[in-house]
Amino acid sequence: MWDERYAVDEYVYGTEPNAFLAENAGLLAGPVLSLAEGEGRNAVFLACLGLDVLGVDGSAVGLAKAHRLAAAKGVSIRTEAADLAAYEPPPESYGAVVSIFAHTPSPVRKRLHRLVERSLKPGGIFLLEAYRKAQLGRGTGGPPDADMLMARADLEQDFANCQVLLSREIERDVVEGIFHTGPACVVQFIARKQ
């Protein structure tokens, strides 16, 4: 599905970074792991800030576009094609992990979040924005499966061993390409590994 979605000339989620990520980028230190990176907009933004970034995504087509975007901006990023259901980031390797609209089934998400926490260096930051269940039926982005949507309480439980810096459920306008545009119900979450 994702290779097919990305197999067009345009960047379907745009080339600008996610607004929540951009607002909080000052908290991040490298190296940065960016989950479900897609076509590269967030990894390239972080690389433009001078951070070493690894973008992981299940779509090789999306990641090829990410490299083209990086070249156009005069930066380099690293990428890895991997299924997040099986992906295992190395322990204590990242100054930050970014998860922007990285929607997976809840069992995959719980496993991945446990591994993400382990992959952070002490003091490392986990930053996430995702659609929540109130987004269902809006037609402005996100998966149509409630199990793939997130809740603040679940994130706080998944990262119970971390210091929560921000945890909120809000409605905001998302304008990120043709598939994420309009009023959206999101959860925003930032935690620091102790």
CSV table of C-alpha atoms in Angstrom, one decimal:
chain,number,residue,atom,x,y,z
A,1,MET,CA,0.0,0.0,0.0
A,2,TRP,CA,2.7,2.5,1.0
A,3,ASP,CA,4.9,1.9,-2.0
A,4,GLU,CA,1.9,2.5,-4.2
A,5,ARG,CA,0.9,5.7,-2.3
A,6,TYR,CA,4.4,7.1,-2.6
A,7,ALA,CA,4.9,6.1,-6.3
A,8,VAL,CA,3.8,9.6,-7.6
A,9,ASP,CA,5.9,12.6,-8.3
A,10,GLU,CA,4.4,14.8,-5.6
A,11,TYR,CA,5.2,14.5,-1.9
A,12,VAL,CA,1.8,13.2,-0.7
A,13,TYR,CA,2.4,14.5,2.9
A,14,GLY,CA,4.3,17.6,1.7
A,15,THR,CA,7.9,18.5,2.1
A,16,GLU,CA,7.6,20.7,5.3
A,17,PRO,CA,8.0,19.2,8.7
A,18,ASN,CA,5.2,18.3,11.1
A,19,ALA,CA,4.4,21.5,13.0
A,20,PHE,CA,4.5,19.8,16.4
A,21,LEU,CA,8.0,18.4,15.6
A,22,ALA,CA,9.2,21.8,14.4
A,23,GLU,CA,7.9,23.6,17.5
A,24,ASN,CA,9.8,21.2,19.8
A,25,ALA,CA,12.9,20.4,17.7
A,26,GLY,CA,15.1,22.3,20.2
A,27,LEU,CA,14.6,19.5,22.7
A,28,LEU,CA,16.2,17.0,20.4
A,29,ALA,CA,19.8,15.8,20.3
A,30,GLY,CA,21.2,13.4,17.9
A,31,PRO,CA,21.4,10.8,16.7
A,32,VAL,CA,17.7,10.9,16.0
A,33,LEU,CA,15.6,7.9,15.0
A,34,SER,CA,12.5,8.9,13.0
A,35,LEU,CA,9.9,6.1,12.8
A,36,ALA,CA,7.5,5.8,9.8
A,37,GLU,CA,9.6,8.4,8.0
A,38,GLY,CA,7.9,8.0,4.6
A,39,GLU,CA,9.0,10.6,2.1
A,40,GLY,CA,11.5,12.3,4.4
A,41,ARG,CA,10.0,15.6,5.3
A,42,ASN,CA,10.8,15.3,9.1
A,43,ALA,CA,14.2,13.6,8.7
A,44,VAL,CA,15.3,16.3,6.2
A,45,PHE,CA,14.1,19.1,8.5
A,46,LEU,CA,16.1,17.6,11.4
A,47,ALA,CA,19.1,17.2,9.2
A,48,CYS,CA,18.9,20.8,8.2
A,49,LEU,CA,19.2,21.6,11.9
A,50,GLY,CA,22.5,19.7,11.9
A,51,LEU,CA,21.2,16.5,13.5
A,52,ASP,CA,22.3,13.0,12.4
A,53,VAL,CA,19.0,11.3,11.4
A,54,LEU,CA,18.0,7.7,10.6
A,55,GLY,CA,14.6,7.4,9.0
A,56,VAL,CA,13.0,4.0,9.2
A,57,ASP,CA,10.0,3.1,7.0
A,58,GLY,CA,8.4,0.1,5.4
A,59,SER,CA,8.4,1.7,2.0
A,60,ALA,CA,11.6,1.7,-0.1
A,61,VAL,CA,9.8,4.0,-2.5
A,62,GLY,CA,9.1,6.6,0.2
A,63,LEU,CA,12.7,6.4,1.4
A,64,ALA,CA,14.1,6.9,-2.1
A,65,LYS,CA,12.0,10.1,-2.3
A,66,ALA,CA,13.4,11.1,1.2
A,67,HIS,CA,16.9,10.9,-0.2
A,68,ARG,CA,15.9,13.1,-3.2
A,69,LEU,CA,14.4,15.6,-0.8
A,70,ALA,CA,17.6,15.6,1.3
A,71,ALA,CA,19.8,16.1,-1.8
A,72,ALA,CA,17.5,19.0,-2.9
A,73,LYS,CA,18.0,20.7,0.5
A,74,GLY,CA,21.8,20.0,0.6
A,75,VAL,CA,21.8,17.6,3.5
A,76,SER,CA,22.2,13.9,4.0
A,77,ILE,CA,20.1,11.4,6.0
A,78,ARG,CA,20.4,7.7,6.6
A,79,THR,CA,17.5,5.4,6.0
A,80,GLU,CA,16.5,1.9,6.6
A,81,ALA,CA,13.6,0.0,5.0
A,82,ALA,CA,12.0,-2.1,7.8
A,83,ASP,CA,8.6,-3.3,9.0
A,84,LEU,CA,8.0,-1.6,12.3
A,85,ALA,CA,6.3,-4.8,13.5
A,86,ALA,CA,9.7,-6.5,13.4
A,87,TYR,CA,12.1,-3.6,13.8
A,88,GLU,CA,14.5,-3.6,16.8
A,89,PRO,CA,16.5,-0.4,17.3
A,90,PRO,CA,19.7,-1.0,19.2
A,91,PRO,CA,19.8,-0.2,22.9
A,92,GLU,CA,20.9,3.2,24.2
A,93,SER,CA,21.8,4.5,20.7
A,94,TYR,CA,19.6,7.6,20.2
A,95,GLY,CA,19.5,11.0,21.7
A,96,ALA,CA,15.9,11.2,20.4
A,97,VAL,CA,13.2,9.1,18.8
A,98,VAL,CA,10.5,10.8,16.7
A,99,SER,CA,7.1,9.2,15.9
A,100,ILE,CA,5.0,11.4,13.7
A,101,PHE,CA,1.7,9.7,12.6
A,102,ALA,CA,3.4,6.3,13.0
A,103,HIS,CA,0.2,4.2,13.3
A,104,THR,CA,0.4,0.5,13.9
A,105,PRO,CA,-1.9,-2.1,15.5
A,106,SER,CA,-1.8,-1.8,19.3
A,107,PRO,CA,0.2,-5.0,19.9
A,108,VAL,CA,2.9,-3.8,17.5
A,109,ARG,CA,2.8,-0.3,19.0
A,110,LYS,CA,3.3,-1.6,22.6
A,111,ARG,CA,6.2,-3.8,21.6
A,112,LEU,CA,7.8,-0.9,19.5
A,113,HIS,CA,7.4,1.6,22.3
A,114,ARG,CA,9.1,-0.7,24.8
A,115,LEU,CA,12.0,-1.1,22.3
A,116,VAL,CA,12.0,2.7,21.6
A,117,GLU,CA,12.4,3.5,25.3
A,118,ARG,CA,15.3,1.0,25.5
A,119,SER,CA,16.9,2.6,22.4
A,120,LEU,CA,17.1,6.0,24.0
A,121,LYS,CA,20.3,7.1,25.7
A,122,PRO,CA,19.8,8.4,29.3
A,123,GLY,CA,18.2,11.8,29.0
A,124,GLY,CA,17.0,11.0,25.5
A,125,ILE,CA,13.7,12.4,24.2
A,126,PHE,CA,10.7,10.6,22.7
A,127,LEU,CA,8.4,12.9,20.7
A,128,LEU,CA,5.1,11.7,19.2
A,129,GLU,CA,2.1,13.1,17.5
A,130,ALA,CA,-0.6,10.8,16.4
A,131,TYR,CA,-4.3,10.7,15.6
A,132,ARG,CA,-6.6,9.6,18.4
A,133,LYS,CA,-10.0,7.8,18.3
A,134,ALA,CA,-12.0,11.0,18.1
A,135,GLN,CA,-10.5,11.4,14.6
A,136,LEU,CA,-12.5,8.4,13.2
A,137,GLY,CA,-14.8,9.4,10.4
A,138,ARG,CA,-13.5,12.9,10.0
A,139,GLY,CA,-11.9,12.2,6.6
A,140,THR,CA,-9.0,14.6,7.3
A,141,GLY,CA,-6.3,12.0,7.9
A,142,GLY,CA,-5.4,8.9,9.9
A,143,PRO,CA,-6.2,5.2,9.7
A,144,PRO,CA,-9.9,4.1,9.7
A,145,ASP,CA,-9.1,1.5,12.4
A,146,ALA,CA,-9.7,2.5,16.0
A,147,ASP,CA,-7.0,0.0,17.2
A,148,MET,CA,-4.4,1.9,15.3
A,149,LEU,CA,-5.3,5.3,16.9
A,150,MET,CA,-3.7,6.4,20.2
A,151,ALA,CA,-4.6,7.8,23.5
A,152,ARG,CA,-2.7,9.9,26.0
A,153,ALA,CA,-3.3,7.4,28.8
A,154,ASP,CA,-1.8,4.5,26.8
A,155,LEU,CA,1.3,6.6,26.0
A,156,GLU,CA,1.8,7.5,29.6
A,157,GLN,CA,1.5,3.8,30.5
A,158,ASP,CA,3.9,2.8,27.7
A,159,PHE,CA,6.5,5.3,28.9
A,160,ALA,CA,5.8,5.0,32.6
A,161,ASN,CA,9.6,4.8,33.3
A,162,CYS,CA,10.2,8.1,31.6
A,163,GLN,CA,9.6,11.7,32.8
A,164,VAL,CA,6.6,13.0,30.9
A,165,LEU,CA,7.3,16.5,29.7
A,166,LEU,CA,4.0,17.0,27.7
A,167,SER,CA,1.0,14.8,27.3
A,168,ARG,CA,-2.2,16.2,25.8
A,169,GLU,CA,-5.1,15.5,23.5
A,170,ILE,CA,-6.1,18.4,21.4
A,171,GLU,CA,-7.8,19.4,18.1
A,172,ARG,CA,-5.7,21.4,15.7
A,173,ASP,CA,-5.6,22.1,12.0
A,174,VAL,CA,-3.2,19.8,10.2
A,175,VAL,CA,-2.0,20.8,6.8
A,176,GLU,CA,0.5,18.2,5.6
A,177,GLY,CA,-0.1,17.2,2.0
A,178,ILE,CA,-3.2,15.7,0.4
A,179,PHE,CA,-3.8,13.0,3.0
A,180,HIS,CA,-3.5,15.0,6.2
A,181,THR,CA,-5.4,18.3,5.7
A,182,GLY,CA,-8.1,19.8,8.0
A,183,PRO,CA,-9.2,19.8,11.6
A,184,ALA,CA,-7.8,16.9,13.4
A,185,CYS,CA,-8.0,15.2,16.8
A,186,VAL,CA,-4.4,14.4,17.9
A,187,VAL,CA,-2.4,13.3,20.9
A,188,GLN,CA,0.9,15.0,21.5
A,189,PHE,CA,3.5,13.4,23.8
A,190,ILE,CA,7.0,14.2,24.9
A,191,ALA,CA,9.0,12.1,27.4
A,192,ARG,CA,12.6,12.0,28.7
A,193,LYS,CA,14.3,8.8,29.5
A,194,GLN,CA,15.6,8.9,33.1
